Amino acid sequence: MQTIIGYNLEYAAELLRNNELVAIPTETVYGLAGNALNSDAVTRIFEAKNRPHFNPLIVHLASLDQAESFVAEIPEQARKLAKHFMPGPLTLLLPRLPAVPDLVTAGSDFVAIRIPAHPVAIRLLQMLEFPLAAPSANPFGYISPTSAEHVLQQLSGKIPYILDGGLSHVGVESTIVGFSNGIPRLLRPGGVGREAIEAIIGEPLQDPEPNSNLKPVAPGMLETHYAPHTRFVLGNADELIKVYAGKKIGLLAFNKGREKVSSEDTFILSPSGTDTEAARNLFAYMRRLDEAGYEIIIAEPVPATGLGPAINDRLRRAAANR
Ligand code: TXA
Ligand code: MG
């Protein structure tokens, strides 16, 4: 199968109506989309990504009204969050209705819904008669794509079409919030910061329930998710540079380089020191470092406010078990 990059919404819609897959732009990362109500399309998503079937998929909608057919109930706090952050980089985990195929939720009674804030994605969703199941458009376990070219590099030959919507301007996946027993819980840090969410709901977000089945089934929660191929370490950059002296080092720094690593080998996530700029550059820089043939990639954590925890979470996973 030949994979084409283009801007043709009509063609993308036609493919999706035929239960084919299309990679779509969103403001967080590119998604690998298929008809969420069709098991063949959903099966194709798992196959193209090489993703285990026990990992459920987010259902993307054009508007909250559309959620009525898929969601049994929207708790008050969820409604407030939807009002403030949808469309946007927020995913809500809500009790599902039977219209959602089991394959999409991996058999869970909850469905993850999201309304992307990307004009191309919204336009496409409005054109379609069904919602789109879409995980990030990367092979299982690798770095999420933030451009059409990233998708092509990894899924070429596996999908017919990549809808080009430019660079994803948020750069990390959506924040996932669940409401087990009415208590709002942060299931994945992402494109909306914790503080912003807590300001709207007026209470602290809790951690996932320790024995909830959410934890093990979420691929975002598997330790080696987001892993580059090159050895990747996370910690105090100055110390790590000493530890790995003599090796060919690539440095992923927050807002400043280090004397001992040349500027060519240094990727600064945010020269201005902001969380949003760092998030936007994160995955593209991780890829470029991974492709450059270093013996080791040294990364430092970013300040833990706003999108910082989401960035640090992805860095930790990249560094896990390596
Ligand atoms: O920003 C995003 O959320 C991107 C764009 C494409 O929308 N999508 C994304 O999808 O990151 P994915 O599949 O890479 O990550 C979705 C996460 C996974 O950890 C998955 O297990 C969890 O959401 N998830 C989805 N449905 C769920 C459900 N019913 N119950 C529990 N976790 C769920
Ligand atoms: Mg993913």
Coordinates of C-alpha atoms and ligand atoms in Angstrom, one line a residue:
M1 CA 0.0 0.0 0.0
Q2 CA 1.3 3.4 -0.9
T3 CA 0.9 6.1 1.7
I4 CA 0.2 9.6 0.5
I5 CA 0.4 12.9 2.4
G6 CA -2.2 15.5 1.4
Y7 CA -4.8 18.1 2.3
N8 CA -7.9 16.5 0.8
L9 CA -10.7 16.3 3.4
E10 CA -13.2 14.8 1.0
Y11 CA -10.8 12.0 0.2
A12 CA -10.0 11.4 3.9
A13 CA -13.7 11.2 4.6
E14 CA -14.3 8.8 1.8
L15 CA -11.5 6.5 3.1
L16 CA -12.9 6.6 6.6
R17 CA -16.4 5.8 5.4
N18 CA -14.9 2.7 3.7
N19 CA -13.4 1.7 7.1
E20 CA -9.9 2.6 6.0
L21 CA -7.5 4.4 8.2
V22 CA -6.3 8.0 7.9
A23 CA -3.7 9.7 10.0
I24 CA -5.2 13.1 11.2
P25 CA -3.7 16.2 12.7
T26 CA -4.7 17.3 16.2
E27 CA -3.4 20.0 18.4
T28 CA -1.7 17.5 20.7
V29 CA -0.2 14.8 18.4
Y30 CA -1.2 13.2 15.1
G31 CA -3.8 10.4 15.5
L32 CA -4.3 7.2 13.6
A33 CA -8.1 7.4 12.9
G34 CA -10.7 5.0 12.0
N35 CA -14.5 4.7 12.3
A36 CA -15.0 4.1 16.0
L37 CA -18.3 2.3 15.4
N38 CA -16.9 -0.3 13.0
S39 CA -14.9 -3.3 14.3
D40 CA -13.0 -3.8 11.1
A41 CA -11.7 -0.2 11.1
V42 CA -10.8 -0.5 14.8
T43 CA -9.1 -3.8 14.2
R44 CA -7.0 -2.2 11.5
I45 CA -5.9 0.5 14.0
F46 CA -4.5 -2.1 16.3
E47 CA -2.8 -3.9 13.5
A48 CA -1.2 -0.8 11.9
K49 CA 0.2 0.3 15.3
N50 CA 1.1 -3.2 16.3
R51 CA -0.7 -2.4 19.5
P52 CA -2.0 -4.9 22.0
H53 CA -5.8 -5.2 22.0
F54 CA -6.2 -4.6 25.7
N55 CA -5.3 -1.0 25.2
P56 CA -8.5 1.0 24.7
L57 CA -8.8 3.9 22.3
I58 CA -10.0 7.5 22.6
V59 CA -13.2 8.4 20.8
H60 CA -12.9 11.7 19.0
L61 CA -16.1 13.8 18.5
A62 CA -17.0 17.0 16.7
S63 CA -19.0 18.3 19.7
L64 CA -20.3 17.4 23.1
D65 CA -23.8 16.9 21.8
Q66 CA -22.5 14.0 19.8
A67 CA -21.4 12.3 23.1
E68 CA -25.1 11.7 24.0
S69 CA -25.1 8.5 21.9
F70 CA -22.0 7.1 23.5
V71 CA -21.9 8.3 27.1
A72 CA -24.4 7.2 29.7
E73 CA -23.9 10.1 32.0
I74 CA -21.8 13.2 32.4
P75 CA -21.0 14.1 36.0
E76 CA -21.3 17.7 37.0
Q77 CA -17.5 18.2 37.3
A78 CA -17.0 16.6 33.9
R79 CA -19.5 19.0 32.4
K80 CA -17.6 22.0 33.9
L81 CA -14.4 20.7 32.4
A82 CA -16.0 20.1 29.1
K83 CA -17.3 23.6 29.0
H84 CA -13.8 25.1 29.7
F85 CA -11.5 22.7 27.8
M86 CA -13.4 21.2 24.9
P87 CA -12.5 21.5 22.1
G88 CA -9.0 21.1 23.5
P89 CA -6.3 18.8 24.9
L90 CA -8.5 17.1 27.5
T91 CA -9.9 13.6 27.4
L92 CA -12.7 12.6 29.8
L93 CA -13.3 9.0 30.8
L94 CA -17.1 8.6 31.2
P95 CA -19.6 5.7 31.6
R96 CA -20.3 4.3 28.2
L97 CA -23.4 3.3 26.3
P98 CA -23.6 0.0 24.3
A99 CA -23.1 1.9 20.9
V100 CA -19.4 1.9 21.6
P101 CA -17.8 -1.4 20.4
D102 CA -16.1 -3.4 23.1
L103 CA -12.9 -3.4 21.1
V104 CA -12.7 0.4 21.5
T105 CA -12.9 0.4 25.3
A106 CA -11.1 -3.0 25.7
G107 CA -14.3 -4.2 27.4
S108 CA -14.3 -1.5 30.0
D109 CA -17.6 0.2 31.0
F110 CA -15.9 3.6 30.5
V111 CA -15.2 5.3 27.2
A112 CA -12.6 8.1 26.7
I113 CA -13.9 11.0 24.7
R114 CA -12.1 14.0 23.3
I115 CA -12.9 17.0 21.0
P116 CA -9.7 18.0 19.3
A117 CA -9.0 21.7 18.9
H118 CA -7.6 21.5 15.4
P119 CA -9.5 23.1 12.5
V120 CA -8.8 20.2 10.1
A121 CA -9.7 17.5 12.6
I122 CA -12.9 19.3 13.6
R123 CA -13.9 19.9 10.0
L124 CA -13.4 16.2 9.2
L125 CA -15.4 15.1 12.2
Q126 CA -18.2 17.4 11.2
M127 CA -18.3 15.8 7.7
L128 CA -18.5 12.3 9.1
E129 CA -21.6 10.5 10.4
F130 CA -19.6 8.6 13.0
P131 CA -16.9 9.4 15.6
L132 CA -13.2 8.5 15.1
A133 CA -11.2 6.2 17.3
A134 CA -7.7 7.5 17.2
P135 CA -4.6 6.6 19.2
S136 CA -1.4 8.5 18.6
A137 CA -0.1 7.6 15.1
N138 CA 3.1 5.9 16.1
P139 CA 4.0 2.3 16.2
F140 CA 3.3 0.9 19.7
G141 CA 6.0 2.0 22.1
Y142 CA 7.7 4.7 20.0
I143 CA 7.6 8.5 20.2
S144 CA 4.3 10.2 19.2
P145 CA 4.2 12.1 15.9
T146 CA 3.7 15.9 15.8
S147 CA 4.0 16.3 12.0
A148 CA 2.7 14.5 8.9
E149 CA 6.4 13.6 8.1
H150 CA 6.8 11.9 11.5
V151 CA 3.8 9.7 10.7
L152 CA 5.1 8.9 7.2
Q153 CA 8.5 7.9 8.6
Q154 CA 6.8 5.2 10.7
L155 CA 3.6 4.1 9.1
S156 CA 4.5 4.4 5.4
G157 CA 3.0 1.4 3.6
K158 CA 0.6 0.6 6.4
I159 CA -2.1 3.3 5.8
P160 CA -3.4 4.9 2.6
Y161 CA -3.5 8.6 3.7
I162 CA -2.0 11.2 6.0
L163 CA -4.0 14.4 6.3
D164 CA -1.5 17.2 6.7
G165 CA -2.5 19.9 9.2
G166 CA 1.0 21.3 10.0
L167 CA 2.8 21.0 13.3
S168 CA 0.8 20.0 16.4
H169 CA 1.0 23.1 18.4
V170 CA 0.5 21.6 21.9
G171 CA 2.9 18.8 21.4
V172 CA 2.0 16.4 24.2
E173 CA -1.0 14.1 24.3
S174 CA -4.3 15.1 26.0
T175 CA -4.7 15.1 29.7
I176 CA -7.0 12.2 30.8
V177 CA -9.4 12.8 33.7
G178 CA -11.7 10.1 35.0
F179 CA -14.4 10.2 37.7
S180 CA -14.6 6.8 39.5
N181 CA -17.0 7.1 42.4
G182 CA -17.6 10.8 41.5
I183 CA -14.0 11.7 42.4
P184 CA -12.0 13.4 39.7
R185 CA -8.8 11.6 39.0
L186 CA -5.8 12.5 36.8
L187 CA -5.2 9.4 34.7
R188 CA -2.6 10.9 32.4
P189 CA -0.9 14.3 32.6
G190 CA -1.1 16.1 29.3
G191 CA -1.9 19.2 27.3
V192 CA -4.0 20.8 30.0
G193 CA -2.1 21.5 33.2
R194 CA -3.3 20.2 36.6
E195 CA -3.6 23.7 38.0
A196 CA -5.9 24.8 35.3
I197 CA -8.2 21.8 35.8
E198 CA -8.2 22.2 39.6
A199 CA -9.1 25.9 39.2
I200 CA -12.3 24.9 37.3
I201 CA -13.4 22.0 39.5
G202 CA -12.4 23.7 42.8
E203 CA -10.9 20.5 44.3
P204 CA -7.6 18.7 43.9
L205 CA -7.3 16.0 41.3
Q206 CA -6.7 12.6 42.9
D207 CA -4.3 9.9 41.6
P208 CA -5.7 6.9 39.8
E209 CA -7.1 4.2 42.1
P210 CA -4.2 1.9 42.9
N211 CA -6.0 -1.3 41.9
S212 CA -8.1 0.2 39.1
N213 CA -7.8 -1.6 35.9
L214 CA -7.0 1.7 34.2
K215 CA -3.5 1.6 35.2
P216 CA -2.1 -1.5 33.6
V217 CA -4.2 -1.3 30.5
A218 CA -3.2 2.2 29.5
P219 CA -0.2 2.2 27.1
G220 CA 0.5 5.7 28.1
M221 CA 1.1 4.0 31.4
L222 CA 3.5 1.3 30.2
E223 CA 6.9 2.2 31.3
T224 CA 8.7 2.0 28.0
H225 CA 6.2 4.0 26.1
Y226 CA 7.7 6.9 24.1
A227 CA 11.1 5.2 24.0
P228 CA 13.7 6.2 21.5
H229 CA 16.1 3.5 20.2
T230 CA 19.2 5.3 21.5
R231 CA 20.1 4.9 25.1
F232 CA 18.3 7.7 27.0
V233 CA 19.0 8.9 30.5
L234 CA 17.1 11.5 32.6
G235 CA 18.5 13.4 35.5
N236 CA 20.9 16.2 36.5
A237 CA 22.5 17.2 33.2
D238 CA 25.8 18.4 34.7
E239 CA 26.3 15.2 36.6
L240 CA 25.3 12.9 33.8
I241 CA 27.6 14.7 31.4
K242 CA 30.5 13.8 33.8
V243 CA 29.3 10.2 34.1
Y244 CA 29.2 9.7 30.4
A245 CA 32.3 11.7 29.5
G246 CA 34.1 10.2 26.5
K247 CA 30.8 9.1 24.9
K248 CA 29.1 10.8 22.0
I249 CA 26.4 12.7 23.9
G250 CA 23.3 14.3 22.6
L251 CA 21.7 16.8 25.1
L252 CA 18.0 17.5 25.6
A253 CA 18.0 20.5 27.8
F254 CA 15.2 22.7 29.2
N255 CA 16.3 26.3 28.6
K256 CA 20.1 26.4 28.4
G257 CA 23.0 24.3 27.0
R258 CA 26.1 23.1 28.9
E259 CA 29.7 24.1 28.2
K260 CA 30.8 20.5 27.9
V261 CA 28.4 19.6 25.1
S262 CA 28.7 21.5 21.8
S263 CA 25.7 23.5 20.6
E264 CA 25.4 21.2 17.6
D265 CA 24.7 18.3 20.0
T266 CA 22.3 20.3 22.1
F267 CA 18.6 20.6 21.7
I268 CA 17.1 23.3 23.9
L269 CA 13.4 22.7 24.5
S270 CA 12.5 26.3 25.3
P271 CA 15.1 29.1 25.1
S272 CA 12.5 31.3 26.7
G273 CA 12.0 28.8 29.5
T274 CA 8.2 28.2 29.0
D275 CA 6.3 24.9 29.5
T276 CA 4.2 25.4 26.4
E277 CA 7.2 25.9 24.1
A278 CA 9.0 23.0 25.7
A279 CA 6.0 20.7 25.1
R280 CA 5.7 21.8 21.5
N281 CA 9.3 20.9 20.8
L282 CA 9.6 17.7 22.9
F283 CA 8.8 14.9 20.6
A284 CA 10.4 16.4 17.4
Y285 CA 13.6 16.9 19.4
M286 CA 13.5 13.4 20.8
R287 CA 13.2 12.1 17.3
R288 CA 16.0 14.2 15.9
L289 CA 18.3 13.2 18.7
D290 CA 17.3 9.5 18.2
E291 CA 18.1 9.7 14.5
A292 CA 21.5 11.5 14.9
G293 CA 23.5 8.4 16.0
Y294 CA 24.5 9.4 19.6
E295 CA 25.8 6.8 22.0
I296 CA 23.7 8.4 24.7
I297 CA 21.0 11.0 25.0
I298 CA 21.0 13.0 28.2
A299 CA 17.8 14.7 29.2
E300 CA 17.0 16.9 32.2
P301 CA 13.6 17.3 33.7
V302 CA 11.7 20.6 33.2
P303 CA 10.1 22.7 36.0
A304 CA 7.0 20.9 37.3
T305 CA 4.3 23.4 36.6
G306 CA 1.7 23.8 33.8
L307 CA 2.7 21.3 31.1
G308 CA 5.9 20.4 33.0
P309 CA 4.6 17.2 34.6
A310 CA 3.4 15.9 31.3
I311 CA 6.8 16.6 29.7
N312 CA 8.6 15.0 32.6
D313 CA 6.3 12.0 32.5
R314 CA 7.2 11.4 28.8
L315 CA 10.9 11.9 29.5
R316 CA 10.7 9.4 32.4
R317 CA 9.0 6.8 30.2
A318 CA 11.6 7.3 27.5
A319 CA 14.3 6.7 30.0
A320 CA 12.7 3.7 31.7
N321 CA 14.4 0.3 31.4
R322 CA 17.2 1.6 29.2
Ligands
TXA1 O1 -3.9 13.7 22.6 C1 -4.3 12.6 22.5 O2 -5.0 12.0 23.4 C2 -4.0 11.7 21.3 C3 -4.7 12.4 20.1 C4 -4.5 11.6 18.8 O3 -6.0 12.6 20.3 N1 -4.4 10.4 21.4 C5 -3.7 9.5 22.2 O4 -4.2 8.2 22.2 O5 -2.8 9.9 23.0 P1 -3.4 7.0 22.8 O6 -4.2 5.8 22.4 O7 -2.0 7.0 22.3 O8 -3.5 7.2 24.3 C6 -4.8 7.1 24.9 C7 -4.7 6.7 26.3 C8 -4.2 5.3 26.5 O9 -3.3 5.3 27.6 C9 -5.4 4.5 26.7 O10 -5.2 3.3 27.4 C10 -6.3 5.5 27.5 O11 -6.1 6.7 26.8 N2 -7.7 5.1 27.3 C11 -8.5 5.2 26.2 N3 -9.7 4.7 26.4 C12 -9.7 4.3 27.7 C13 -10.7 3.6 28.5 N4 -11.9 3.3 28.0 N5 -10.4 3.3 29.7 C14 -9.1 3.6 30.2 N6 -8.2 4.2 29.5 C15 -8.4 4.5 28.2
MG2 MG 0.1 6.9 22.3

